[in-house]
Amino acid sequence: MRSFVGIHRLGLAALAATAALGLATPAAAQQRPLVTEDPEPIGAGRILIEAGLDVSHDQQYPVSGLRGNLLRAPTIGLSFGISSIAEFQLDGGGFNRLSIHERNAAPLSNMVTVTSNITHDVEDVVVGTKIRLRAEGPGHPALAVRFATRLPNAQNETGLGLDTTDFSMALLGAKTVQSLRVVGNIGFAILGDATDGNRQNDVLIYGASLARAVTDHAEVVGEVNGRVSTRAGDAFPGTESRGVLNMGARYTRGLVRVDAALFFGLTPTSPTVGFATGVTYVFHAFNVP
């Protein structure tokens, strides 16, 4: 799924995967379990459905003061190929469940109404659009731009939501070299301050992924993905720098792909370790005039 995360130290020892021929097709441009966005759209008239779950150990919520292990299931992503160069995206989830290990003093901890050691809520929905500017060719990479808005579906009364709306824009690039696919994202996000509606933090967002085919159907993948606060002082709670090192594999058979990955936090506010798995299905659904 596509979400905003950030970096403190780069461990770009993440080896990774995708076949050169596989990535030449629009359906293969999508890349669960990675977050770094490939510039290739899924193709006109196609719909991509992805679903999965992930578990994060030591997940922190600086605004509510909660800390614990987070289960997200199912995580859901939908992409619609609205033309040969553009797609519309919806990402979210139906259920987030936090097993609370700590409650710390925080700016909005007094708003949390949960009294047990478990809290749950829906996932914030991210609405995005990706537009390819240039297809990949000999001597030059594919380029695209992506615009996305995160909506405040999760509530701060559960301790899991911020009740803020965020906007991001990123430039996407990718190049296939033999059986290796290299993808990079760079851009910015405007994150609202959950403690003061009149303030925001503009953060740098980034991603770098590698993917390599090991058989006709299997790949190993890896990435570093995150965000960096650009404020001179401390970031507003909930807008801190965050980063994840993600390593995994995926297996494609026909129109269906399954994946699994381990991820490791790179900043103090990122989860220490986690696991994700899911499935992706792409099909032709409608004709574009």
C-alpha atoms as an extended CHARMM CRD file, in Angstrom:
* protein
*
       289  EXT
         1         1  MET       CA              0.0000000000        0.0000000000        0.0000000000  PROA      1               0.0000000000
         2         2  ARG       CA              1.3560000000        3.8380000000       -0.4140000000  PROA      2               0.0000000000
         3         3  SER       CA              1.8360000000        5.7820000000        2.6610000000  PROA      3               0.0000000000
         4         4  PHE       CA              4.3010000000        8.6320000000        4.0930000000  PROA      4               0.0000000000
         5         5  VAL       CA              7.3030000000        7.3150000000        6.0790000000  PROA      5               0.0000000000
         6         6  GLY       CA             10.8550000000        8.7920000000        6.6770000000  PROA      6               0.0000000000
         7         7  ILE       CA             14.5960000000        8.3590000000        7.2670000000  PROA      7               0.0000000000
         8         8  HSD       CA             17.3490000000        8.9360000000        9.7810000000  PROA      8               0.0000000000
         9         9  ARG       CA             20.0560000000        6.5930000000        8.5900000000  PROA      9               0.0000000000
        10        10  LEU       CA             20.2990000000        4.9210000000        5.1640000000  PROA      10              0.0000000000
        11        11  GLY       CA             20.8190000000        1.1940000000        5.1920000000  PROA      11              0.0000000000
        12        12  LEU       CA             20.6720000000        0.7840000000        1.4620000000  PROA      12              0.0000000000
        13        13  ALA       CA             21.9470000000       -2.7230000000        1.6860000000  PROA      13              0.0000000000
        14        14  ALA       CA             18.4220000000       -3.7580000000        0.7320000000  PROA      14              0.0000000000
        15        15  LEU       CA             18.7910000000       -6.0690000000       -2.2360000000  PROA      15              0.0000000000
        16        16  ALA       CA             15.6920000000       -6.4940000000       -4.3290000000  PROA      16              0.0000000000
        17        17  ALA       CA             13.8110000000       -7.6690000000       -7.3420000000  PROA      17              0.0000000000
        18        18  THR       CA             11.7540000000       -7.5460000000      -10.5170000000  PROA      18              0.0000000000
        19        19  ALA       CA             12.1990000000       -9.1210000000      -13.9100000000  PROA      19              0.0000000000
        20        20  ALA       CA             12.9950000000       -6.8170000000      -16.8010000000  PROA      20              0.0000000000
        21        21  LEU       CA             10.3920000000       -8.4500000000      -18.9980000000  PROA      21              0.0000000000
        22        22  GLY       CA              7.8260000000       -8.5670000000      -16.2150000000  PROA      22              0.0000000000
        23        23  LEU       CA              8.2360000000       -4.8900000000      -15.4800000000  PROA      23              0.0000000000
        24        24  ALA       CA              7.8060000000       -4.0410000000      -19.1420000000  PROA      24              0.0000000000
        25        25  THR       CA              4.0820000000       -4.7990000000      -18.7090000000  PROA      25              0.0000000000
        26        26  PRO       CA              1.8510000000       -2.2400000000      -16.9940000000  PROA      26              0.0000000000
        27        27  ALA       CA              0.4590000000       -4.7790000000      -14.4960000000  PROA      27              0.0000000000
        28        28  ALA       CA              3.9310000000       -5.5580000000      -13.1940000000  PROA      28              0.0000000000
        29        29  ALA       CA              4.6880000000       -1.9220000000      -12.4360000000  PROA      29              0.0000000000
        30        30  GLN       CA              2.8030000000       -2.1420000000       -9.1420000000  PROA      30              0.0000000000
        31        31  GLN       CA              4.9850000000       -3.5280000000       -6.4190000000  PROA      31              0.0000000000
        32        32  ARG       CA              3.6120000000       -4.7120000000       -3.1220000000  PROA      32              0.0000000000
        33        33  PRO       CA              5.2360000000       -5.1910000000       -0.6220000000  PROA      33              0.0000000000
        34        34  LEU       CA              7.2570000000       -2.0590000000       -1.5000000000  PROA      34              0.0000000000
        35        35  VAL       CA              6.0510000000        1.4710000000       -0.7760000000  PROA      35              0.0000000000
        36        36  THR       CA              8.3060000000        3.2820000000       -3.2700000000  PROA      36              0.0000000000
        37        37  GLU       CA              6.0750000000        4.0520000000       -6.2500000000  PROA      37              0.0000000000
        38        38  ASP       CA              6.9930000000        2.8370000000       -9.7400000000  PROA      38              0.0000000000
        39        39  PRO       CA              6.3280000000        5.4780000000      -12.4370000000  PROA      39              0.0000000000
        40        40  GLU       CA              4.6680000000        2.9860000000      -14.7950000000  PROA      40              0.0000000000
        41        41  PRO       CA              0.8290000000        3.0500000000      -14.6280000000  PROA      41              0.0000000000
        42        42  ILE       CA             -1.1720000000       -0.1920000000      -14.6810000000  PROA      42              0.0000000000
        43        43  GLY       CA             -2.5960000000        0.4530000000      -18.1680000000  PROA      43              0.0000000000
        44        44  ALA       CA             -5.7870000000        1.8730000000      -19.6530000000  PROA      44              0.0000000000
        45        45  GLY       CA             -8.9620000000        0.1330000000      -18.5200000000  PROA      45              0.0000000000
        46        46  ARG       CA             -7.2580000000       -2.0580000000      -15.9380000000  PROA      46              0.0000000000
        47        47  ILE       CA             -8.0990000000       -2.3530000000      -12.2680000000  PROA      47              0.0000000000
        48        48  LEU       CA             -5.5590000000       -3.4540000000       -9.6750000000  PROA      48              0.0000000000
        49        49  ILE       CA             -6.7390000000       -4.8290000000       -6.3400000000  PROA      49              0.0000000000
        50        50  GLU       CA             -4.2900000000       -5.5190000000       -3.5350000000  PROA      50              0.0000000000
        51        51  ALA       CA             -5.0070000000       -6.7520000000       -0.0290000000  PROA      51              0.0000000000
        52        52  GLY       CA             -2.8110000000       -7.8120000000        2.8280000000  PROA      52              0.0000000000
        53        53  LEU       CA             -1.9530000000       -7.5180000000        6.4770000000  PROA      53              0.0000000000
        54        54  ASP       CA              1.0060000000       -6.3010000000        8.4600000000  PROA      54              0.0000000000
        55        55  VAL       CA              2.1750000000       -6.4300000000       12.0500000000  PROA      55              0.0000000000
        56        56  SER       CA              4.4260000000       -3.7270000000       13.5690000000  PROA      56              0.0000000000
        57        57  HSD       CA              6.3100000000       -4.1600000000       16.8330000000  PROA      57              0.0000000000
        58        58  ASP       CA              6.7730000000       -1.1300000000       19.0770000000  PROA      58              0.0000000000
        59        59  GLN       CA              4.5600000000        1.2110000000       17.0590000000  PROA      59              0.0000000000
        60        60  GLN       CA              4.5000000000        4.7280000000       18.5350000000  PROA      60              0.0000000000
        61        61  TYR       CA              1.8430000000        7.4550000000       18.4720000000  PROA      61              0.0000000000
        62        62  PRO       CA              3.5440000000       10.6730000000       19.6950000000  PROA      62              0.0000000000
        63        63  VAL       CA              0.2990000000       12.6790000000       19.6390000000  PROA      63              0.0000000000
        64        64  SER       CA             -1.7270000000       10.3190000000       21.8620000000  PROA      64              0.0000000000
        65        65  GLY       CA              1.2140000000        8.8460000000       23.8050000000  PROA      65              0.0000000000
        66        66  LEU       CA              0.2660000000        5.2510000000       23.0050000000  PROA      66              0.0000000000
        67        67  ARG       CA              2.8640000000        2.5990000000       22.2260000000  PROA      67              0.0000000000
        68        68  GLY       CA              2.4690000000       -1.0800000000       21.3950000000  PROA      68              0.0000000000
        69        69  ASN       CA              2.1140000000       -3.7160000000       18.6930000000  PROA      69              0.0000000000
        70        70  LEU       CA             -0.0680000000       -2.7930000000       15.7150000000  PROA      70              0.0000000000
        71        71  LEU       CA             -2.0570000000       -5.1630000000       13.4840000000  PROA      71              0.0000000000
        72        72  ARG       CA             -3.4340000000       -3.7710000000       10.2280000000  PROA      72              0.0000000000
        73        73  ALA       CA             -5.8100000000       -6.1240000000        8.4330000000  PROA      73              0.0000000000
        74        74  PRO       CA             -6.8970000000       -5.9540000000        5.7820000000  PROA      74              0.0000000000
        75        75  THR       CA             -4.8180000000       -3.2790000000        4.1030000000  PROA      75              0.0000000000
        76        76  ILE       CA             -6.5140000000       -2.4950000000        0.7990000000  PROA      76              0.0000000000
        77        77  GLY       CA             -5.3560000000       -0.7440000000       -2.3560000000  PROA      77              0.0000000000
        78        78  LEU       CA             -7.2900000000       -0.0180000000       -5.5510000000  PROA      78              0.0000000000
        79        79  SER       CA             -5.8230000000        1.4230000000       -8.7410000000  PROA      79              0.0000000000
        80        80  PHE       CA             -7.8240000000        2.3410000000      -11.8340000000  PROA      80              0.0000000000
        81        81  GLY       CA             -6.1340000000        2.7940000000      -15.2100000000  PROA      81              0.0000000000
        82        82  ILE       CA             -7.8930000000        5.9050000000      -16.4810000000  PROA      82              0.0000000000
        83        83  SER       CA             -5.6120000000        6.1940000000      -19.5250000000  PROA      83              0.0000000000
        84        84  SER       CA             -2.4160000000        4.7080000000      -20.9140000000  PROA      84              0.0000000000
        85        85  ILE       CA             -0.3720000000        7.2110000000      -18.8940000000  PROA      85              0.0000000000
        86        86  ALA       CA             -2.4570000000        7.8240000000      -15.7570000000  PROA      86              0.0000000000
        87        87  GLU       CA             -4.1080000000        5.9860000000      -12.8990000000  PROA      87              0.0000000000
        88        88  PHE       CA             -6.3100000000        6.8490000000       -9.9400000000  PROA      88              0.0000000000
        89        89  GLN       CA             -5.4890000000        5.2630000000       -6.5720000000  PROA      89              0.0000000000
        90        90  LEU       CA             -7.2910000000        4.5650000000       -3.3000000000  PROA      90              0.0000000000
        91        91  ASP       CA             -5.4150000000        3.0870000000       -0.3450000000  PROA      91              0.0000000000
        92        92  GLY       CA             -6.6410000000        2.3660000000        3.1460000000  PROA      92              0.0000000000
        93        93  GLY       CA             -7.7150000000       -0.3780000000        5.4960000000  PROA      93              0.0000000000
        94        94  GLY       CA            -10.6670000000       -1.6180000000        7.4480000000  PROA      94              0.0000000000
        95        95  PHE       CA             -9.1570000000       -2.4100000000       10.8250000000  PROA      95              0.0000000000
        96        96  ASN       CA             -6.1610000000       -1.2210000000       12.8620000000  PROA      96              0.0000000000
        97        97  ARG       CA             -5.7020000000       -2.9010000000       16.2610000000  PROA      97              0.0000000000
        98        98  LEU       CA             -3.1070000000       -1.6940000000       18.7560000000  PROA      98              0.0000000000
        99        99  SER       CA             -2.1260000000       -3.8190000000       21.7550000000  PROA      99              0.0000000000
       100       100  ILE       CA             -1.0750000000       -1.0650000000       24.1660000000  PROA      100             0.0000000000
       101       101  HSD       CA              2.1490000000       -1.6020000000       26.1010000000  PROA      101             0.0000000000
       102       102  GLU       CA              2.7410000000        1.9760000000       27.2710000000  PROA      102             0.0000000000
       103       103  ARG       CA              0.7680000000        5.1560000000       27.8540000000  PROA      103             0.0000000000
       104       104  ASN       CA              2.9290000000        8.2680000000       27.9630000000  PROA      104             0.0000000000
       105       105  ALA       CA              2.1510000000       11.9200000000       28.5050000000  PROA      105             0.0000000000
       106       106  ALA       CA              1.4920000000       13.5060000000       25.0950000000  PROA      106             0.0000000000
       107       107  PRO       CA             -0.1890000000       16.6160000000       23.6440000000  PROA      107             0.0000000000
       108       108  LEU       CA             -3.5650000000       14.9200000000       23.0790000000  PROA      108             0.0000000000
       109       109  SER       CA             -3.3740000000       11.9940000000       25.5030000000  PROA      109             0.0000000000
       110       110  ASN       CA             -6.2800000000       13.5090000000       27.4670000000  PROA      110             0.0000000000
       111       111  MET       CA             -8.5490000000       12.9810000000       24.4320000000  PROA      111             0.0000000000
       112       112  VAL       CA             -8.0310000000        9.2040000000       24.3380000000  PROA      112             0.0000000000
       113       113  THR       CA            -11.1940000000        7.5120000000       25.6140000000  PROA      113             0.0000000000
       114       114  VAL       CA             -9.8720000000        3.9390000000       25.5370000000  PROA      114             0.0000000000
       115       115  THR       CA             -9.4600000000        2.4560000000       29.0210000000  PROA      115             0.0000000000
       116       116  SER       CA             -8.4490000000       -1.1290000000       28.1240000000  PROA      116             0.0000000000
       117       117  ASN       CA             -5.0840000000       -2.2950000000       26.7850000000  PROA      117             0.0000000000
       118       118  ILE       CA             -6.4700000000       -2.6360000000       23.2510000000  PROA      118             0.0000000000
       119       119  THR       CA             -7.6930000000        0.0720000000       20.8910000000  PROA      119             0.0000000000
       120       120  HSD       CA             -8.8080000000       -0.1000000000       17.2650000000  PROA      120             0.0000000000
       121       121  ASP       CA             -9.9190000000        2.1370000000       14.4260000000  PROA      121             0.0000000000
       122       122  VAL       CA            -10.1360000000        2.3090000000       10.6400000000  PROA      122             0.0000000000
       123       123  GLU       CA             -7.1410000000        3.2780000000        8.4970000000  PROA      123             0.0000000000
       124       124  ASP       CA             -6.8210000000        6.7660000000        7.0290000000  PROA      124             0.0000000000
       125       125  VAL       CA             -7.6740000000        6.7140000000        3.3170000000  PROA      125             0.0000000000
       126       126  VAL       CA             -5.1210000000        8.0240000000        0.8160000000  PROA      126             0.0000000000
       127       127  VAL       CA             -6.4520000000        9.3040000000       -2.5310000000  PROA      127             0.0000000000
       128       128  GLY       CA             -3.8180000000        9.6430000000       -5.2390000000  PROA      128             0.0000000000
       129       129  THR       CA             -3.2070000000       10.1910000000       -8.9330000000  PROA      129             0.0000000000
       130       130  LYS       CA             -0.1290000000        9.1080000000      -10.8840000000  PROA      130             0.0000000000
       131       131  ILE       CA              0.7030000000       10.5280000000      -14.3260000000  PROA      131             0.0000000000
       132       132  ARG       CA              3.5750000000        9.2160000000      -16.4360000000  PROA      132             0.0000000000
       133       133  LEU       CA              5.5340000000       12.0180000000      -18.1000000000  PROA      133             0.0000000000
       134       134  ARG       CA              7.9560000000        9.8920000000      -20.1220000000  PROA      134             0.0000000000
       135       135  ALA       CA              8.1530000000        6.1970000000      -20.8880000000  PROA      135             0.0000000000
       136       136  GLU       CA             11.3840000000        4.3600000000      -20.2850000000  PROA      136             0.0000000000
       137       137  GLY       CA             13.6900000000        4.0780000000      -23.2620000000  PROA      137             0.0000000000
       138       138  PRO       CA             17.3030000000        3.4040000000      -24.2370000000  PROA      138             0.0000000000
       139       139  GLY       CA             19.5040000000        5.6920000000      -22.1880000000  PROA      139             0.0000000000
       140       140  HSD       CA             16.7600000000        7.3390000000      -20.1300000000  PROA      140             0.0000000000
       141       141  PRO       CA             14.4510000000        6.3240000000      -17.2650000000  PROA      141             0.0000000000
       142       142  ALA       CA             10.6750000000        6.4280000000      -17.0120000000  PROA      142             0.0000000000
       143       143  LEU       CA              9.3950000000        9.5400000000      -15.2280000000  PROA      143             0.0000000000
       144       144  ALA       CA              6.0780000000       10.3150000000      -13.5540000000  PROA      144             0.0000000000
       145       145  VAL       CA              4.4900000000       12.5680000000      -10.9450000000  PROA      145             0.0000000000
       146       146  ARG       CA              2.1770000000       11.4960000000       -8.1520000000  PROA      146             0.0000000000
       147       147  PHE       CA             -0.1980000000       13.6520000000       -6.0990000000  PROA      147             0.0000000000
       148       148  ALA       CA             -1.8440000000       12.2460000000       -2.9810000000  PROA      148             0.0000000000
       149       149  THR       CA             -4.0570000000       13.3790000000       -0.1170000000  PROA      149             0.0000000000
       150       150  ARG       CA             -4.4590000000       11.5220000000        3.1780000000  PROA      150             0.0000000000
       151       151  LEU       CA             -7.9320000000       11.9230000000        4.6990000000  PROA      151             0.0000000000
       152       152  PRO       CA             -8.5330000000       11.9370000000        8.4900000000  PROA      152             0.0000000000
       153       153  ASN       CA            -10.6900000000        8.8210000000        8.8400000000  PROA      153             0.0000000000
       154       154  ALA       CA             -9.0910000000        7.5410000000       12.0730000000  PROA      154             0.0000000000
       155       155  GLN       CA            -10.1680000000        9.3930000000       15.2310000000  PROA      155             0.0000000000
       156       156  ASN       CA             -7.8640000000       10.8340000000       17.8570000000  PROA      156             0.0000000000
       157       157  GLU       CA            -10.2240000000        9.5240000000       20.5790000000  PROA      157             0.0000000000
       158       158  THR       CA             -8.9520000000        6.0140000000       19.8020000000  PROA      158             0.0000000000
       159       159  GLY       CA             -5.3320000000        7.2090000000       20.0040000000  PROA      159             0.0000000000
       160       160  LEU       CA             -4.6650000000        6.0540000000       16.4360000000  PROA      160             0.0000000000
       161       161  GLY       CA             -5.7920000000        9.0850000000       14.4410000000  PROA      161             0.0000000000
       162       162  LEU       CA             -4.5650000000       12.6470000000       14.0140000000  PROA      162             0.0000000000
       163       163  ASP       CA             -7.6900000000       14.3030000000       12.5480000000  PROA      163             0.0000000000
       164       164  THR       CA             -5.4920000000       16.1190000000       10.0490000000  PROA      164             0.0000000000
       165       165  THR       CA             -5.3970000000       16.1460000000        6.2430000000  PROA      165             0.0000000000
       166       166  ASP       CA             -2.0200000000       15.8000000000        4.5060000000  PROA      166             0.0000000000
       167       167  PHE       CA             -0.9530000000       16.4630000000        0.9150000000  PROA      167             0.0000000000
       168       168  SER       CA              2.0670000000       15.1310000000       -0.9550000000  PROA      168             0.0000000000
       169       169  MET       CA              3.6520000000       15.4500000000       -4.3890000000  PROA      169             0.0000000000
       170       170  ALA       CA              6.5690000000       13.3800000000       -5.6740000000  PROA      170             0.0000000000
       171       171  LEU       CA              8.6340000000       12.8520000000       -8.7980000000  PROA      171             0.0000000000
       172       172  LEU       CA              9.0010000000        9.1620000000       -9.6890000000  PROA      172             0.0000000000
       173       173  GLY       CA             11.7530000000        7.6000000000      -11.7850000000  PROA      173             0.0000000000
       174       174  ALA       CA             12.7190000000        4.0560000000      -12.7750000000  PROA      174             0.0000000000
       175       175  LYS       CA             15.1480000000        2.1900000000      -15.0210000000  PROA      175             0.0000000000
       176       176  THR       CA             15.5140000000       -1.5040000000      -15.8270000000  PROA      176             0.0000000000
       177       177  VAL       CA             19.0500000000       -2.8040000000      -16.2790000000  PROA      177             0.0000000000
       178       178  GLN       CA             18.9970000000       -6.4320000000      -17.4220000000  PROA      178             0.0000000000
       179       179  SER       CA             17.0850000000       -8.2140000000      -14.6150000000  PROA      179             0.0000000000
       180       180  LEU       CA             17.3930000000       -5.3560000000      -12.1090000000  PROA      180             0.0000000000
       181       181  ARG       CA             14.7240000000       -2.6930000000      -11.6310000000  PROA      181             0.0000000000
       182       182  VAL       CA             15.7970000000        0.5400000000       -9.8900000000  PROA      182             0.0000000000
       183       183  VAL       CA             13.0850000000        2.9540000000       -8.7060000000  PROA      183             0.0000000000
       184       184  GLY       CA             13.4540000000        6.3090000000       -6.9770000000  PROA      184             0.0000000000
       185       185  ASN       CA             10.9690000000        8.8170000000       -5.5060000000  PROA      185             0.0000000000
       186       186  ILE       CA             11.6240000000       12.3310000000       -4.2500000000  PROA      186             0.0000000000
       187       187  GLY       CA              9.1450000000       15.0140000000       -3.2420000000  PROA      187             0.0000000000
       188       188  PHE       CA              7.4840000000       16.8210000000       -0.3670000000  PROA      188             0.0000000000
       189       189  ALA       CA              4.4950000000       16.4560000000        1.9250000000  PROA      189             0.0000000000
       190       190  ILE       CA              2.5320000000       19.0540000000        3.8520000000  PROA      190             0.0000000000
       191       191  LEU       CA              1.5950000000       17.5450000000        7.2300000000  PROA      191             0.0000000000
       192       192  GLY       CA             -0.9140000000       19.2690000000        9.4710000000  PROA      192             0.0000000000
       193       193  ASP       CA             -0.1530000000       19.8180000000       13.1480000000  PROA      193             0.0000000000
       194       194  ALA       CA             -2.6550000000       17.7750000000       15.1700000000  PROA      194             0.0000000000
       195       195  THR       CA             -2.1570000000       20.0510000000       18.1910000000  PROA      195             0.0000000000
       196       196  ASP       CA             -2.6820000000       23.3580000000       16.3580000000  PROA      196             0.0000000000
       197       197  GLY       CA             -4.7600000000       23.5760000000       13.2050000000  PROA      197             0.0000000000
       198       198  ASN       CA             -2.9800000000       26.7460000000       12.1060000000  PROA      198             0.0000000000
       199       199  ARG       CA              0.4410000000       25.0810000000       11.7620000000  PROA      199             0.0000000000
       200       200  GLN       CA              1.9980000000       22.5960000000        9.3540000000  PROA      200             0.0000000000
       201       201  ASN       CA              5.2950000000       20.8340000000        8.7920000000  PROA      201             0.0000000000
       202       202  ASP       CA              6.6880000000       20.5540000000        5.2570000000  PROA      202             0.0000000000
       203       203  VAL       CA              8.6950000000       17.3330000000        5.0510000000  PROA      203             0.0000000000
       204       204  LEU       CA             10.9120000000       15.8030000000        2.3900000000  PROA      204             0.0000000000
       205       205  ILE       CA              9.6240000000       12.4060000000        1.2410000000  PROA      205             0.0000000000
       206       206  TYR       CA             11.8250000000        9.8670000000       -0.5130000000  PROA      206             0.0000000000
       207       207  GLY       CA             12.0850000000        6.2560000000       -1.5850000000  PROA      207             0.0000000000
       208       208  ALA       CA             14.6760000000        4.0570000000       -3.2840000000  PROA      208             0.0000000000
       209       209  SER       CA             14.0170000000        0.4510000000       -4.2300000000  PROA      209             0.0000000000
       210       210  LEU       CA             15.7820000000       -2.3490000000       -6.0280000000  PROA      210             0.0000000000
       211       211  ALA       CA             14.1930000000       -5.4640000000       -7.4790000000  PROA      211             0.0000000000
       212       212  ARG       CA             15.7780000000       -8.5040000000       -9.0660000000  PROA      212             0.0000000000
       213       213  ALA       CA             14.2810000000      -11.5770000000      -10.7130000000  PROA      213             0.0000000000
       214       214  VAL       CA             15.5390000000      -14.9160000000       -9.4330000000  PROA      214             0.0000000000
       215       215  THR       CA             13.2430000000      -17.0880000000      -11.6090000000  PROA      215             0.0000000000
       216       216  ASP       CA             10.6030000000      -16.4270000000      -14.2780000000  PROA      216             0.0000000000
       217       217  HSD       CA              8.0110000000      -15.9680000000      -11.5190000000  PROA      217             0.0000000000
       218       218  ALA       CA              9.8990000000      -15.0350000000       -8.3340000000  PROA      218             0.0000000000
       219       219  GLU       CA             11.6550000000      -11.8420000000       -7.2810000000  PROA      219             0.0000000000
       220       220  VAL       CA             13.4610000000      -10.5090000000       -4.2350000000  PROA      220             0.0000000000
       221       221  VAL       CA             12.8140000000       -6.8680000000       -3.3730000000  PROA      221             0.0000000000
       222       222  GLY       CA             14.0790000000       -4.1910000000       -1.0150000000  PROA      222             0.0000000000
       223       223  GLU       CA             13.8210000000       -0.4890000000       -0.3330000000  PROA      223             0.0000000000
       224       224  VAL       CA             14.4900000000        2.4380000000        1.9470000000  PROA      224             0.0000000000
       225       225  ASN       CA             11.4570000000        4.7080000000        2.2020000000  PROA      225             0.0000000000
       226       226  GLY       CA             10.5450000000        7.5930000000        4.4540000000  PROA      226             0.0000000000
       227       227  ARG       CA             10.3030000000       11.2720000000        5.2420000000  PROA      227             0.0000000000
       228       228  VAL       CA             12.5540000000       13.9270000000        6.7870000000  PROA      228             0.0000000000
       229       229  SER       CA             11.2700000000       16.8840000000        8.7820000000  PROA      229             0.0000000000
       230       230  THR       CA             12.5600000000       20.2000000000        7.4100000000  PROA      230             0.0000000000
       231       231  ARG       CA             11.8160000000       22.2820000000       10.5030000000  PROA      231             0.0000000000
       232       232  ALA       CA             14.8140000000       23.9800000000       12.1260000000  PROA      232             0.0000000000
       233       233  GLY       CA             13.5770000000       22.9290000000       15.5820000000  PROA      233             0.0000000000
       234       234  ASP       CA             11.6960000000       19.8690000000       16.7830000000  PROA      234             0.0000000000
       235       235  ALA       CA              8.9970000000       18.5540000000       14.4720000000  PROA      235             0.0000000000
       236       236  PHE       CA              5.3950000000       18.9400000000       15.5700000000  PROA      236             0.0000000000
       237       237  PRO       CA              4.1020000000       15.7250000000       17.2150000000  PROA      237             0.0000000000
       238       238  GLY       CA              2.9990000000       13.3000000000       14.5220000000  PROA      238             0.0000000000
       239       239  THR       CA              5.1580000000       14.9140000000       11.8050000000  PROA      239             0.0000000000
       240       240  GLU       CA              8.5370000000       13.5440000000       12.9280000000  PROA      240             0.0000000000
       241       241  SER       CA             11.1110000000       12.0700000000       10.5540000000  PROA      241             0.0000000000
       242       242  ARG       CA             10.3930000000        8.4040000000        9.9250000000  PROA      242             0.0000000000
       243       243  GLY       CA             12.0650000000        5.7140000000        7.8690000000  PROA      243             0.0000000000
       244       244  VAL       CA             11.7550000000        2.0310000000        7.0440000000  PROA      244             0.0000000000
       245       245  LEU       CA             14.0860000000       -0.5490000000        5.5280000000  PROA      245             0.0000000000
       246       246  ASN       CA             11.8980000000       -3.1170000000        3.7610000000  PROA      246             0.0000000000
       247       247  MET       CA             13.0990000000       -6.4940000000        2.3870000000  PROA      247             0.0000000000
       248       248  GLY       CA             11.0020000000       -9.2750000000        0.9280000000  PROA      248             0.0000000000
       249       249  ALA       CA              9.9490000000      -11.3650000000       -2.0480000000  PROA      249             0.0000000000
       250       250  ARG       CA              7.0260000000      -11.8100000000       -4.4070000000  PROA      250             0.0000000000
       251       251  TYR       CA              5.7670000000      -14.5590000000       -6.6780000000  PROA      251             0.0000000000
       252       252  THR       CA              3.6560000000      -13.9390000000       -9.7810000000  PROA      252             0.0000000000
       253       253  ARG       CA              1.4550000000      -16.4790000000      -11.5150000000  PROA      253             0.0000000000
       254       254  GLY       CA             -0.7390000000      -15.1620000000      -14.3040000000  PROA      254             0.0000000000
       255       255  LEU       CA             -2.6990000000      -12.1420000000      -13.0550000000  PROA      255             0.0000000000
       256       256  VAL       CA             -2.0960000000      -12.9080000000       -9.3680000000  PROA      256             0.0000000000
       257       257  ARG       CA              0.9350000000      -12.0620000000       -7.2340000000  PROA      257             0.0000000000
       258       258  VAL       CA              1.6370000000      -12.9380000000       -3.6000000000  PROA      258             0.0000000000
       259       259  ASP       CA              4.2510000000      -11.2100000000       -1.4570000000  PROA      259             0.0000000000
       260       260  ALA       CA              5.8760000000      -11.1710000000        1.9690000000  PROA      260             0.0000000000
       261       261  ALA       CA              8.4000000000       -8.8370000000        3.5950000000  PROA      261             0.0000000000
       262       262  LEU       CA             10.1760000000       -7.8840000000        6.8000000000  PROA      262             0.0000000000
       263       263  PHE       CA             10.6280000000       -4.1990000000        7.6300000000  PROA      263             0.0000000000
       264       264  PHE       CA             12.8650000000       -2.4340000000       10.1210000000  PROA      264             0.0000000000
       265       265  GLY       CA             12.5040000000        1.0770000000       11.5450000000  PROA      265             0.0000000000
       266       266  LEU       CA             15.2790000000        3.6090000000       10.9020000000  PROA      266             0.0000000000
       267       267  THR       CA             14.2130000000        6.3720000000       13.3080000000  PROA      267             0.0000000000
       268       268  PRO       CA             13.2460000000        6.4960000000       17.0010000000  PROA      268             0.0000000000
       269       269  THR       CA              9.5470000000        6.9900000000       16.1660000000  PROA      269             0.0000000000
       270       270  SER       CA              9.4030000000        4.1740000000       13.5810000000  PROA      270             0.0000000000
       271       271  PRO       CA              8.3800000000        0.6190000000       14.5690000000  PROA      271             0.0000000000
       272       272  THR       CA             11.4050000000       -1.4820000000       15.4640000000  PROA      272             0.0000000000
       273       273  VAL       CA             10.4550000000       -4.4320000000       13.2510000000  PROA      273             0.0000000000
       274       274  GLY       CA              7.4510000000       -5.7440000000       11.3870000000  PROA      274             0.0000000000
       275       275  PHE       CA              6.0890000000       -8.2620000000        8.8930000000  PROA      275             0.0000000000
       276       276  ALA       CA              3.7740000000       -7.8040000000        5.8990000000  PROA      276             0.0000000000
       277       277  THR       CA              2.1400000000      -10.1720000000        3.4440000000  PROA      277             0.0000000000
       278       278  GLY       CA             -0.4940000000       -9.7960000000        0.7680000000  PROA      278             0.0000000000
       279       279  VAL       CA             -1.8590000000      -10.5660000000       -2.6710000000  PROA      279             0.0000000000
       280       280  THR       CA             -2.3320000000       -8.4740000000       -5.8290000000  PROA      280             0.0000000000
       281       281  TYR       CA             -4.7680000000       -9.1080000000       -8.7060000000  PROA      281             0.0000000000
       282       282  VAL       CA             -4.9390000000       -7.1380000000      -11.9720000000  PROA      282             0.0000000000
       283       283  PHE       CA             -7.6240000000       -7.4700000000      -14.6480000000  PROA      283             0.0000000000
       284       284  HSD       CA             -9.0540000000       -5.5750000000      -17.6070000000  PROA      284             0.0000000000
       285       285  ALA       CA            -12.3470000000       -4.0240000000      -16.4870000000  PROA      285             0.0000000000
       286       286  PHE       CA            -13.3880000000       -1.3320000000      -18.9680000000  PROA      286             0.0000000000
       287       287  ASN       CA            -12.4890000000        0.3030000000      -22.2500000000  PROA      287             0.0000000000
       288       288  VAL       CA            -11.0640000000        3.8220000000      -22.2920000000  PROA      288             0.0000000000
       289       289  PRO       CA            -12.3390000000        6.0040000000      -25.1950000000  PROA      289             0.0000000000
